[in-house]
Amino acid sequence: MDDLRIEKIELFKVPPRWLFLKITTKSGIIGWGEPVVEGKAATVEACVHELSQYLIGRSANDIEDIWQTLYGGGFYRGGPILMSAISGIDQALWDIKGKHLGVPVYDLLGGAVRKKMKMYCWIGGDHPEVVLEQAREKVEQGYKAVKMNATGAFAWIDSLQKIKTVADNIRLLREEFGDTLDIGLDFHGRIHKGMVKRLIDELAPYNPMFIEEPVLSENKEAFDHIYPYTSIPIATGERMFSRWDFKELLHSGTVDIIQPDLSHAGGISEVRRIAAMAEAYDVALAPHCPLGPVALASCLHVDFNSINAVIQESSLGIHYNKGFDLLDYMDNPEIFDVKDGYIELLKKPGLGVEINEEKLREGQKIGHNWANPVWRNEDGSFAEW
C-alpha cells in the first residue's frame, strides 16, 4: 500500500511531562502516539529518532513486522527506553490503520466485548481534608472509583506511629462514602518487604479495591509471601515492559491485577498480547495511565477488546499535570466524558483522538524538563518516591 508509506516523523515535547509523536504517510493520513518515560522524555525522543531508519519508507500497514523489527533488530531488547519508543510508534501505526480503514482500533483487534469502561482517577494530598475534598470533586464529576498513594517516604523498617497514620485517609473516605466508592491504594514501590504485612493489617478493615505495587517489581519473589497473607487484590506491572517481564509473575500465581502501561509496555500490540496471557491465568487487566490523551485512548481500545479488563486509570486532574491537563491538546475532549463512572465506547476511526496541533506546537515552545522528586528519610538516606 504505497499510499500508507511513512514519509515523516515528528516529535513534540510538551508540558506537563509528555512527548507526542506524529507519523505522516504519503496519503496524508496522520497517526499519533505517546512515546515517553516520565522524567526521560529527551532520552526516548532520541530513541525514536534512532528507530526512524526502520520506519521511513515502510508501509504503516505492516504493524506487526515493524514491531518485531524494532524490538529485535537492535539485538539488545526490552527496558523502559526502547519499549516506550516502540509503544508510541505502535500507537501511531494503529491510529493510521484505523483511519485508513474507517474503523476504531478495537474493531481491528477483533471487536468490542463491552459498551463502556469503568474509570478511576487520582486523589492526593498529605492532609485528610484535601483527600476528602478531592474525592467529593471526583464523585461529582461522575467517578465511582478513585486511587491514592498509601504513604509518603518510608524507611526499610519504620515506626509504629507512622504505620498507624497510613490508614487515616482511607478511613475518612469510608466514613464519608461508605461502600459506594471503590478506593485503590498505591504503595508505589515505596514499601520494603518487612513493612508490607504490617501496613496490610492497618488497611484491611477499610477494604481497598486493590493494593498496587506493594513492593518494587524487581522484588517479585516477595509476592510469594505477600499474596497468601491477604484477601485484598494485589496489582502490579507499571514498571514491566514486555510479555517476557510478565511471564514469570503470571506463572507464579501471586498477582490478581496486572497494570501494563500502553506507553511503556510495547504499545497496543504488546499489551493486547499481555492481556491475553493474563486471561489464561485468570488475572484481571487494569492498564496504568498517568499520561496524556493518546495514551489513554490506546488503553481504552485494549480495554474494549479485552474480556479481563476491569477498570481504567485516567490522569484527568492528576497532581503531576501542573499548568496543563489531559484535555488541553484535544479538539474532541468529550470522548473522555465520564458518565456514572464509565467512559462509553469510542466511535471515531483509529484511536479517535483529534489533536489540536496548533496548541501542541505552542506547548512545544515551552517544553519541559520534568523529573520526579528525590525523597530522603529522616536520617538522610534515599527513600523510594
mmCIF file of C-alpha atoms in Angstrom:
data_model
loop_
_atom_site.group_PDB
_atom_site.id
_atom_site.type_symbol
_atom_site.label_atom_id
_atom_site.label_comp_id
_atom_site.label_asym_id
_atom_site.label_seq_id
_atom_site.Cartn_x
_atom_site.Cartn_y
_atom_site.Cartn_z
ATOM 1 C CA MET A 1 0.000 0.000 0.000
ATOM 2 C CA ASP A 2 2.148 2.863 -1.290
ATOM 3 C CA ASP A 3 -0.349 5.449 -0.019
ATOM 4 C CA LEU A 4 0.441 4.315 3.550
ATOM 5 C CA ARG A 5 4.195 4.679 3.136
ATOM 6 C CA ILE A 6 5.680 6.529 6.121
ATOM 7 C CA GLU A 7 7.157 9.826 4.937
ATOM 8 C CA LYS A 8 7.646 11.943 8.065
ATOM 9 C CA ILE A 9 8.159 11.535 11.818
ATOM 10 C CA GLU A 10 7.810 14.490 14.204
ATOM 11 C CA LEU A 11 8.109 14.705 17.983
ATOM 12 C CA PHE A 12 6.657 17.303 20.348
ATOM 13 C CA LYS A 13 7.921 17.579 23.930
ATOM 14 C CA VAL A 14 5.183 19.494 25.705
ATOM 15 C CA PRO A 15 4.118 20.313 29.260
ATOM 16 C CA PRO A 16 3.335 18.982 31.749
ATOM 17 C CA ARG A 17 5.672 15.988 31.081
ATOM 18 C CA TRP A 18 4.601 14.472 27.770
ATOM 19 C CA LEU A 19 6.091 13.561 24.401
ATOM 20 C CA PHE A 20 3.820 13.287 21.364
ATOM 21 C CA LEU A 21 4.734 11.504 18.132
ATOM 22 C CA LYS A 22 3.231 12.361 14.758
ATOM 23 C CA ILE A 23 3.674 9.943 11.849
ATOM 24 C CA THR A 24 2.589 11.188 8.418
ATOM 25 C CA THR A 25 2.023 8.888 5.457
ATOM 26 C CA LYS A 26 2.278 9.587 1.729
ATOM 27 C CA SER A 27 -1.514 9.860 1.502
ATOM 28 C CA GLY A 28 -1.546 12.437 4.310
ATOM 29 C CA ILE A 29 -3.066 10.186 6.959
ATOM 30 C CA ILE A 30 -1.625 11.102 10.353
ATOM 31 C CA GLY A 31 -1.127 8.814 13.330
ATOM 32 C CA TRP A 32 -0.471 9.955 16.893
ATOM 33 C CA GLY A 33 1.449 8.224 19.659
ATOM 34 C CA GLU A 34 2.898 8.968 23.101
ATOM 35 C CA PRO A 35 6.402 7.506 23.391
ATOM 36 C CA VAL A 36 7.657 8.743 26.743
ATOM 37 C CA VAL A 37 9.200 7.751 30.039
ATOM 38 C CA GLU A 38 8.268 10.251 32.726
ATOM 39 C CA GLY A 39 11.483 12.105 33.514
ATOM 40 C CA LYS A 40 13.299 10.689 30.469
ATOM 41 C CA ALA A 41 11.395 12.336 27.609
ATOM 42 C CA ALA A 42 14.514 13.540 25.779
ATOM 43 C CA THR A 43 16.078 10.082 26.004
ATOM 44 C CA VAL A 44 13.013 8.419 24.466
ATOM 45 C CA GLU A 45 12.889 11.171 21.835
ATOM 46 C CA ALA A 46 16.451 10.268 20.818
ATOM 47 C CA CYS A 47 15.500 6.588 20.704
ATOM 48 C CA VAL A 48 12.580 7.274 18.355
ATOM 49 C CA HIS A 49 14.917 9.179 16.045
ATOM 50 C CA GLU A 50 17.315 6.219 16.070
ATOM 51 C CA LEU A 51 14.462 3.844 15.207
ATOM 52 C CA SER A 52 13.258 6.042 12.341
ATOM 53 C CA GLN A 53 15.659 4.264 9.966
ATOM 54 C CA TYR A 54 13.345 1.237 10.241
ATOM 55 C CA LEU A 55 10.227 3.344 9.594
ATOM 56 C CA ILE A 56 10.769 5.867 6.800
ATOM 57 C CA GLY A 57 9.625 4.321 3.529
ATOM 58 C CA ARG A 58 7.829 1.401 5.201
ATOM 59 C CA SER A 59 4.094 0.886 4.879
ATOM 60 C CA ALA A 60 2.332 1.897 8.076
ATOM 61 C CA ASN A 61 0.090 -1.091 7.432
ATOM 62 C CA ASP A 62 2.872 -3.513 8.450
ATOM 63 C CA ILE A 63 2.347 -3.043 12.190
ATOM 64 C CA GLU A 64 3.438 -6.472 13.384
ATOM 65 C CA ASP A 65 6.532 -6.747 11.209
ATOM 66 C CA ILE A 66 7.582 -3.248 12.220
ATOM 67 C CA TRP A 67 7.067 -4.151 15.903
ATOM 68 C CA GLN A 68 9.196 -7.277 15.605
ATOM 69 C CA THR A 69 11.900 -5.375 13.721
ATOM 70 C CA LEU A 70 12.031 -2.544 16.259
ATOM 71 C CA TYR A 71 12.113 -4.987 19.170
ATOM 72 C CA GLY A 72 14.665 -7.454 17.832
ATOM 73 C CA GLY A 73 16.515 -5.534 15.143
ATOM 74 C CA GLY A 74 18.887 -3.805 17.533
ATOM 75 C CA PHE A 75 19.999 -7.037 19.280
ATOM 76 C CA TYR A 76 19.584 -5.544 22.811
ATOM 77 C CA ARG A 77 15.957 -5.799 23.851
ATOM 78 C CA GLY A 78 13.461 -4.574 26.405
ATOM 79 C CA GLY A 79 13.797 -1.928 29.080
ATOM 80 C CA PRO A 80 11.887 1.309 29.615
ATOM 81 C CA ILE A 81 13.517 3.465 26.906
ATOM 82 C CA LEU A 82 13.321 1.106 23.923
ATOM 83 C CA MET A 83 9.894 -0.249 24.848
ATOM 84 C CA SER A 84 8.450 3.244 25.377
ATOM 85 C CA ALA A 85 9.760 4.359 21.985
ATOM 86 C CA ILE A 86 8.219 1.262 20.389
ATOM 87 C CA SER A 87 4.982 1.916 22.283
ATOM 88 C CA GLY A 88 4.424 5.375 20.823
ATOM 89 C CA ILE A 89 5.285 4.211 17.308
ATOM 90 C CA ASP A 90 2.914 1.268 17.637
ATOM 91 C CA GLN A 91 0.078 3.512 18.850
ATOM 92 C CA ALA A 92 0.550 5.825 15.877
ATOM 93 C CA LEU A 93 0.560 2.932 13.385
ATOM 94 C CA TRP A 94 -2.706 1.543 14.761
ATOM 95 C CA ASP A 95 -4.168 5.068 14.589
ATOM 96 C CA ILE A 96 -3.193 5.290 10.898
ATOM 97 C CA LYS A 97 -4.568 1.851 10.083
ATOM 98 C CA GLY A 98 -7.907 2.562 11.739
ATOM 99 C CA LYS A 99 -8.247 5.898 9.963
ATOM 100 C CA HIS A 100 -7.311 4.311 6.627
ATOM 101 C CA LEU A 101 -9.965 1.614 7.012
ATOM 102 C CA GLY A 102 -12.515 3.895 8.684
ATOM 103 C CA VAL A 103 -12.909 1.862 11.895
ATOM 104 C CA PRO A 104 -11.901 2.201 15.557
ATOM 105 C CA VAL A 105 -8.780 0.311 16.629
ATOM 106 C CA TYR A 106 -10.715 -2.125 18.835
ATOM 107 C CA ASP A 107 -12.547 -3.303 15.684
ATOM 108 C CA LEU A 108 -9.172 -4.137 14.134
ATOM 109 C CA LEU A 109 -8.339 -6.168 17.264
ATOM 110 C CA GLY A 110 -11.490 -8.264 16.878
ATOM 111 C CA GLY A 111 -14.246 -6.002 18.115
ATOM 112 C CA ALA A 112 -15.536 -4.713 21.429
ATOM 113 C CA VAL A 113 -16.544 -7.008 24.294
ATOM 114 C CA ARG A 114 -18.165 -4.178 26.290
ATOM 115 C CA LYS A 115 -20.071 -0.952 25.636
ATOM 116 C CA LYS A 116 -18.374 1.172 28.303
ATOM 117 C CA MET A 117 -15.311 1.082 30.562
ATOM 118 C CA LYS A 118 -15.210 1.730 34.300
ATOM 119 C CA MET A 119 -12.779 4.534 35.177
ATOM 120 C CA TYR A 120 -10.828 5.804 38.150
ATOM 121 C CA CYS A 121 -8.671 8.862 38.733
ATOM 122 C CA TRP A 122 -6.241 10.132 41.339
ATOM 123 C CA ILE A 123 -6.864 11.982 44.538
ATOM 124 C CA GLY A 124 -3.900 13.248 46.501
ATOM 125 C CA GLY A 125 -2.663 15.443 49.282
ATOM 126 C CA ASP A 126 -0.982 14.975 52.619
ATOM 127 C CA HIS A 127 -3.894 16.250 54.685
ATOM 128 C CA PRO A 128 -7.176 14.359 55.227
ATOM 129 C CA GLU A 129 -9.276 17.444 54.396
ATOM 130 C CA VAL A 130 -7.680 17.626 50.940
ATOM 131 C CA VAL A 131 -8.333 13.939 50.267
ATOM 132 C CA LEU A 132 -11.981 14.320 51.234
ATOM 133 C CA GLU A 133 -12.348 17.485 49.176
ATOM 134 C CA GLN A 134 -10.827 15.900 46.081
ATOM 135 C CA ALA A 135 -12.851 12.713 46.478
ATOM 136 C CA ARG A 136 -16.067 14.747 46.650
ATOM 137 C CA GLU A 137 -14.963 16.557 43.479
ATOM 138 C CA LYS A 138 -14.378 13.308 41.614
ATOM 139 C CA VAL A 139 -17.679 11.820 42.718
ATOM 140 C CA GLU A 140 -19.451 14.975 41.500
ATOM 141 C CA GLN A 141 -17.636 14.564 38.158
ATOM 142 C CA GLY A 142 -19.149 11.098 37.798
ATOM 143 C CA TYR A 143 -16.441 8.793 39.151
ATOM 144 C CA LYS A 144 -17.291 5.799 41.305
ATOM 145 C CA ALA A 145 -13.665 4.833 41.943
ATOM 146 C CA VAL A 146 -10.509 6.705 42.966
ATOM 147 C CA LYS A 147 -6.892 5.885 43.788
ATOM 148 C CA MET A 148 -4.404 7.479 46.154
ATOM 149 C CA ASN A 149 -0.909 6.884 47.432
ATOM 150 C CA ALA A 150 -0.904 4.917 50.654
ATOM 151 C CA THR A 151 2.209 6.502 52.139
ATOM 152 C CA GLY A 152 4.896 9.116 51.793
ATOM 153 C CA ALA A 153 8.575 8.308 52.236
ATOM 154 C CA PHE A 154 9.021 5.092 54.208
ATOM 155 C CA ALA A 155 12.137 3.603 55.767
ATOM 156 C CA TRP A 156 13.014 -0.068 55.308
ATOM 157 C CA ILE A 157 11.596 -0.658 58.790
ATOM 158 C CA ASP A 158 9.603 2.316 60.036
ATOM 159 C CA SER A 159 7.953 3.489 63.252
ATOM 160 C CA LEU A 160 4.723 2.252 64.788
ATOM 161 C CA GLN A 161 3.409 5.813 64.768
ATOM 162 C CA LYS A 162 3.933 6.074 61.008
ATOM 163 C CA ILE A 163 2.232 2.731 60.415
ATOM 164 C CA LYS A 164 -0.817 3.858 62.395
ATOM 165 C CA THR A 165 -1.244 7.030 60.331
ATOM 166 C CA VAL A 166 -1.269 5.225 56.974
ATOM 167 C CA ALA A 167 -4.925 4.154 57.222
ATOM 168 C CA ASP A 168 -6.287 7.587 58.196
ATOM 169 C CA ASN A 169 -7.132 8.788 54.686
ATOM 170 C CA ILE A 170 -8.966 5.648 53.590
ATOM 171 C CA ARG A 171 -10.772 5.524 56.948
ATOM 172 C CA LEU A 172 -12.119 9.045 56.367
ATOM 173 C CA LEU A 173 -13.223 8.131 52.843
ATOM 174 C CA ARG A 174 -15.058 5.065 54.124
ATOM 175 C CA GLU A 175 -16.767 7.156 56.796
ATOM 176 C CA GLU A 176 -17.815 9.708 54.160
ATOM 177 C CA PHE A 177 -18.828 7.419 51.276
ATOM 178 C CA GLY A 178 -19.381 4.020 52.874
ATOM 179 C CA ASP A 179 -19.041 1.219 50.358
ATOM 180 C CA THR A 180 -20.293 3.316 47.418
ATOM 181 C CA LEU A 181 -16.769 4.425 46.440
ATOM 182 C CA ASP A 182 -14.076 1.989 45.276
ATOM 183 C CA ILE A 183 -10.671 3.041 46.619
ATOM 184 C CA GLY A 184 -7.385 1.787 45.186
ATOM 185 C CA LEU A 185 -4.227 2.196 47.281
ATOM 186 C CA ASP A 186 -0.888 2.638 45.533
ATOM 187 C CA PHE A 187 2.150 1.618 47.601
ATOM 188 C CA HIS A 188 4.182 2.885 44.594
ATOM 189 C CA GLY A 189 7.055 0.526 45.397
ATOM 190 C CA ARG A 190 7.859 2.759 48.382
ATOM 191 C CA ILE A 191 7.441 -0.028 50.901
ATOM 192 C CA HIS A 192 10.052 -2.688 51.588
ATOM 193 C CA LYS A 193 9.057 -6.275 52.273
ATOM 194 C CA GLY A 194 9.433 -6.005 56.056
ATOM 195 C CA MET A 195 6.685 -3.373 56.311
ATOM 196 C CA VAL A 196 4.088 -4.643 53.834
ATOM 197 C CA LYS A 197 2.253 -7.049 56.149
ATOM 198 C CA ARG A 198 2.073 -4.503 58.974
ATOM 199 C CA LEU A 199 0.541 -1.975 56.581
ATOM 200 C CA ILE A 200 -1.931 -4.519 55.221
ATOM 201 C CA ASP A 201 -3.048 -5.185 58.815
ATOM 202 C CA GLU A 202 -3.919 -1.496 59.186
ATOM 203 C CA LEU A 203 -5.614 -1.185 55.791
ATOM 204 C CA ALA A 204 -7.622 -4.409 55.639
ATOM 205 C CA PRO A 205 -10.581 -3.169 57.760
ATOM 206 C CA TYR A 206 -11.270 -0.468 55.147
ATOM 207 C CA ASN A 207 -11.475 -2.880 52.206
ATOM 208 C CA PRO A 208 -9.402 -1.192 49.490
ATOM 209 C CA MET A 209 -10.224 -2.139 45.893
ATOM 210 C CA PHE A 210 -6.608 -3.255 45.413
ATOM 211 C CA ILE A 211 -3.081 -2.714 46.681
ATOM 212 C CA GLU A 212 -0.812 -1.552 43.866
ATOM 213 C CA GLU A 213 2.943 -2.179 43.732
ATOM 214 C CA PRO A 214 3.230 -3.420 47.339
ATOM 215 C CA VAL A 215 6.944 -3.791 46.612
ATOM 216 C CA LEU A 216 9.119 -2.852 43.658
ATOM 217 C CA SER A 217 8.539 -5.030 40.605
ATOM 218 C CA GLU A 218 12.174 -6.201 40.679
ATOM 219 C CA ASN A 219 11.401 -7.849 44.031
ATOM 220 C CA LYS A 220 8.822 -10.181 42.519
ATOM 221 C CA GLU A 221 9.807 -13.037 44.861
ATOM 222 C CA ALA A 222 8.319 -11.006 47.754
ATOM 223 C CA PHE A 223 4.870 -11.521 46.207
ATOM 224 C CA ASP A 224 5.152 -15.175 47.234
ATOM 225 C CA HIS A 225 4.945 -14.027 50.858
ATOM 226 C CA ILE A 226 2.547 -11.093 50.453
ATOM 227 C CA TYR A 227 -0.076 -12.775 48.277
ATOM 228 C CA PRO A 228 -1.210 -15.506 50.705
ATOM 229 C CA TYR A 229 -1.300 -13.026 53.595
ATOM 230 C CA THR A 230 -4.322 -11.015 52.399
ATOM 231 C CA SER A 231 -7.584 -11.279 50.509
ATOM 232 C CA ILE A 232 -7.117 -7.736 49.132
ATOM 233 C CA PRO A 233 -6.398 -7.995 45.384
ATOM 234 C CA ILE A 234 -2.730 -7.409 44.551
ATOM 235 C CA ALA A 235 -1.891 -5.285 41.491
ATOM 236 C CA THR A 236 1.407 -4.522 39.765
ATOM 237 C CA GLY A 237 3.010 -4.068 36.377
ATOM 238 C CA GLU A 238 3.505 -0.396 35.518
ATOM 239 C CA ARG A 239 7.297 -0.912 35.577
ATOM 240 C CA MET A 240 7.238 -4.076 33.483
ATOM 241 C CA PHE A 241 7.903 -3.651 29.795
ATOM 242 C CA SER A 242 7.018 -6.738 27.746
ATOM 243 C CA ARG A 243 5.235 -10.099 27.849
ATOM 244 C CA TRP A 244 8.516 -11.647 28.942
ATOM 245 C CA ASP A 245 8.552 -9.427 32.044
ATOM 246 C CA PHE A 246 5.018 -10.541 32.911
ATOM 247 C CA LYS A 247 5.524 -14.230 32.120
ATOM 248 C CA GLU A 248 7.178 -15.274 35.393
ATOM 249 C CA LEU A 249 4.822 -13.173 37.520
ATOM 250 C CA LEU A 250 1.716 -14.669 35.914
ATOM 251 C CA HIS A 251 3.108 -18.184 36.223
ATOM 252 C CA SER A 252 3.783 -17.648 39.946
ATOM 253 C CA GLY A 253 0.076 -17.054 40.624
ATOM 254 C CA THR A 254 0.820 -14.192 43.041
ATOM 255 C CA VAL A 255 -0.982 -11.285 41.352
ATOM 256 C CA ASP A 256 -4.673 -10.529 40.774
ATOM 257 C CA ILE A 257 -4.469 -7.454 38.539
ATOM 258 C CA ILE A 258 -1.769 -6.560 36.018
ATOM 259 C CA GLN A 259 -1.170 -2.926 35.085
ATOM 260 C CA PRO A 260 0.930 -2.656 31.913
ATOM 261 C CA ASP A 261 1.335 0.888 30.607
ATOM 262 C CA LEU A 262 0.395 1.411 26.947
ATOM 263 C CA SER A 263 3.239 3.934 26.587
ATOM 264 C CA HIS A 264 5.860 1.722 28.230
ATOM 265 C CA ALA A 265 4.992 -1.923 27.565
ATOM 266 C CA GLY A 266 5.207 -2.109 23.782
ATOM 267 C CA GLY A 267 2.031 -0.269 22.815
ATOM 268 C CA ILE A 268 -1.292 -1.681 21.700
ATOM 269 C CA SER A 269 0.234 -4.736 20.002
ATOM 270 C CA GLU A 270 2.165 -5.951 23.047
ATOM 271 C CA VAL A 271 -0.346 -5.051 25.756
ATOM 272 C CA ARG A 272 -3.085 -6.903 23.899
ATOM 273 C CA ARG A 273 -0.808 -9.970 23.960
ATOM 274 C CA ILE A 274 -0.083 -9.432 27.666
ATOM 275 C CA ALA A 275 -3.831 -9.157 28.338
ATOM 276 C CA ALA A 276 -4.440 -12.479 26.592
ATOM 277 C CA MET A 277 -1.655 -14.108 28.638
ATOM 278 C CA ALA A 278 -3.238 -12.774 31.839
ATOM 279 C CA GLU A 279 -6.660 -14.079 30.809
ATOM 280 C CA ALA A 280 -5.177 -17.580 30.555
ATOM 281 C CA TYR A 281 -4.093 -17.247 34.222
ATOM 282 C CA ASP A 282 -7.484 -15.789 35.321
ATOM 283 C CA VAL A 283 -5.815 -12.439 36.090
ATOM 284 C CA ALA A 284 -7.523 -9.083 35.518
ATOM 285 C CA LEU A 285 -6.225 -6.162 33.445
ATOM 286 C CA ALA A 286 -6.196 -2.513 34.595
ATOM 287 C CA PRO A 287 -3.761 -0.537 32.423
ATOM 288 C CA HIS A 288 -1.584 2.100 34.063
ATOM 289 C CA CYS A 289 -2.092 5.567 32.537
ATOM 290 C CA PRO A 290 -0.890 8.776 34.224
ATOM 291 C CA LEU A 291 -0.124 10.296 30.799
ATOM 292 C CA GLY A 292 -1.920 12.140 28.010
ATOM 293 C CA PRO A 293 -4.887 11.640 25.665
ATOM 294 C CA VAL A 294 -3.234 9.345 23.099
ATOM 295 C CA ALA A 295 -2.018 7.007 25.839
ATOM 296 C CA LEU A 296 -5.489 6.962 27.433
ATOM 297 C CA ALA A 297 -7.225 6.277 24.120
ATOM 298 C CA SER A 298 -4.779 3.436 23.432
ATOM 299 C CA CYS A 299 -5.597 1.939 26.839
ATOM 300 C CA LEU A 300 -9.321 2.167 26.189
ATOM 301 C CA HIS A 301 -9.115 0.381 22.830
ATOM 302 C CA VAL A 302 -7.313 -2.535 24.505
ATOM 303 C CA ASP A 303 -9.839 -2.425 27.373
ATOM 304 C CA PHE A 304 -12.787 -2.512 24.994
ATOM 305 C CA ASN A 305 -11.322 -5.600 23.318
ATOM 306 C CA SER A 306 -10.089 -7.481 26.436
ATOM 307 C CA ILE A 307 -12.587 -9.511 28.435
ATOM 308 C CA ASN A 308 -10.452 -9.357 31.600
ATOM 309 C CA ALA A 309 -10.151 -5.539 31.641
ATOM 310 C CA VAL A 310 -11.793 -4.348 34.871
ATOM 311 C CA ILE A 311 -11.011 -0.652 35.349
ATOM 312 C CA GLN A 312 -9.001 2.099 33.637
ATOM 313 C CA GLU A 313 -6.822 4.811 35.179
ATOM 314 C CA SER A 314 -7.093 8.387 33.912
ATOM 315 C CA SER A 315 -4.740 11.302 34.562
ATOM 316 C CA LEU A 316 -7.517 13.914 34.491
ATOM 317 C CA GLY A 317 -6.656 16.388 37.245
ATOM 318 C CA ILE A 318 -3.675 14.331 38.472
ATOM 319 C CA HIS A 319 -1.236 16.285 40.663
ATOM 320 C CA TYR A 320 1.612 15.887 38.104
ATOM 321 C CA ASN A 321 -0.280 17.892 35.470
ATOM 322 C CA LYS A 322 0.538 21.386 36.721
ATOM 323 C CA GLY A 323 -0.494 24.077 34.227
ATOM 324 C CA PHE A 324 -1.707 21.608 31.586
ATOM 325 C CA ASP A 325 -4.136 18.727 31.721
ATOM 326 C CA LEU A 326 -5.337 15.684 29.806
ATOM 327 C CA LEU A 327 -7.803 17.520 27.553
ATOM 328 C CA ASP A 328 -5.783 20.646 26.760
ATOM 329 C CA TYR A 329 -4.312 19.400 23.459
ATOM 330 C CA MET A 330 -7.565 17.888 22.177
ATOM 331 C CA ASP A 331 -10.256 19.158 19.802
ATOM 332 C CA ASN A 332 -12.740 16.490 20.949
ATOM 333 C CA PRO A 333 -12.375 16.209 24.738
ATOM 334 C CA GLU A 334 -15.965 14.993 25.004
ATOM 335 C CA ILE A 335 -14.879 11.443 24.093
ATOM 336 C CA PHE A 336 -13.445 11.142 27.618
ATOM 337 C CA ASP A 337 -16.599 12.296 29.420
ATOM 338 C CA VAL A 338 -17.256 10.102 32.458
ATOM 339 C CA LYS A 339 -20.908 9.160 32.957
ATOM 340 C CA ASP A 340 -21.925 7.193 36.043
ATOM 341 C CA GLY A 341 -18.314 6.059 36.466
ATOM 342 C CA TYR A 342 -17.771 4.923 32.862
ATOM 343 C CA ILE A 343 -16.436 6.133 29.516
ATOM 344 C CA GLU A 344 -18.579 4.977 26.628
ATOM 345 C CA LEU A 345 -17.244 3.101 23.615
ATOM 346 C CA LEU A 346 -15.121 5.309 21.366
ATOM 347 C CA LYS A 347 -16.662 5.524 17.899
ATOM 348 C CA LYS A 348 -14.269 7.507 15.670
ATOM 349 C CA PRO A 349 -11.794 5.768 13.316
ATOM 350 C CA GLY A 350 -8.322 4.975 14.610
ATOM 351 C CA LEU A 351 -7.671 5.945 18.213
ATOM 352 C CA GLY A 352 -10.427 8.563 17.990
ATOM 353 C CA VAL A 353 -8.347 11.409 19.456
ATOM 354 C CA GLU A 354 -8.309 14.677 17.485
ATOM 355 C CA ILE A 355 -5.117 16.520 18.447
ATOM 356 C CA ASN A 356 -5.031 20.310 18.248
ATOM 357 C CA GLU A 357 -1.692 20.703 16.527
ATOM 358 C CA GLU A 358 -1.602 24.468 16.980
ATOM 359 C CA LYS A 359 -1.790 24.065 20.766
ATOM 360 C CA LEU A 360 0.755 21.264 20.564
ATOM 361 C CA ARG A 361 3.228 23.498 18.760
ATOM 362 C CA GLU A 362 2.624 26.241 21.325
ATOM 363 C CA GLY A 363 3.331 23.726 24.071
ATOM 364 C CA GLN A 364 6.489 22.614 22.282
ATOM 365 C CA LYS A 365 7.860 26.153 22.570
ATOM 366 C CA ILE A 366 7.507 25.852 26.355
ATOM 367 C CA GLY A 367 8.721 22.259 26.550
ATOM 368 C CA HIS A 368 9.509 20.633 29.891
ATOM 369 C CA ASN A 369 12.270 19.094 31.908
ATOM 370 C CA TRP A 370 10.078 17.138 34.312
ATOM 371 C CA ALA A 371 11.725 14.878 36.870
ATOM 372 C CA ASN A 372 10.241 13.092 39.838
ATOM 373 C CA PRO A 373 11.274 14.337 43.286
ATOM 374 C CA VAL A 374 14.119 12.693 45.175
ATOM 375 C CA TRP A 375 12.994 11.794 48.681
ATOM 376 C CA ARG A 376 15.052 11.273 51.823
ATOM 377 C CA ASN A 377 14.286 9.570 55.120
ATOM 378 C CA GLU A 378 14.829 11.386 58.421
ATOM 379 C CA ASP A 379 18.392 10.085 58.597
ATOM 380 C CA GLY A 380 19.186 11.455 55.148
ATOM 381 C CA SER A 381 19.153 8.125 53.318
ATOM 382 C CA PHE A 382 17.473 7.746 49.923
ATOM 383 C CA ALA A 383 13.775 6.849 50.000
ATOM 384 C CA GLU A 384 11.673 5.455 47.139
ATOM 385 C CA TRP A 385 9.350 8.042 45.631
#
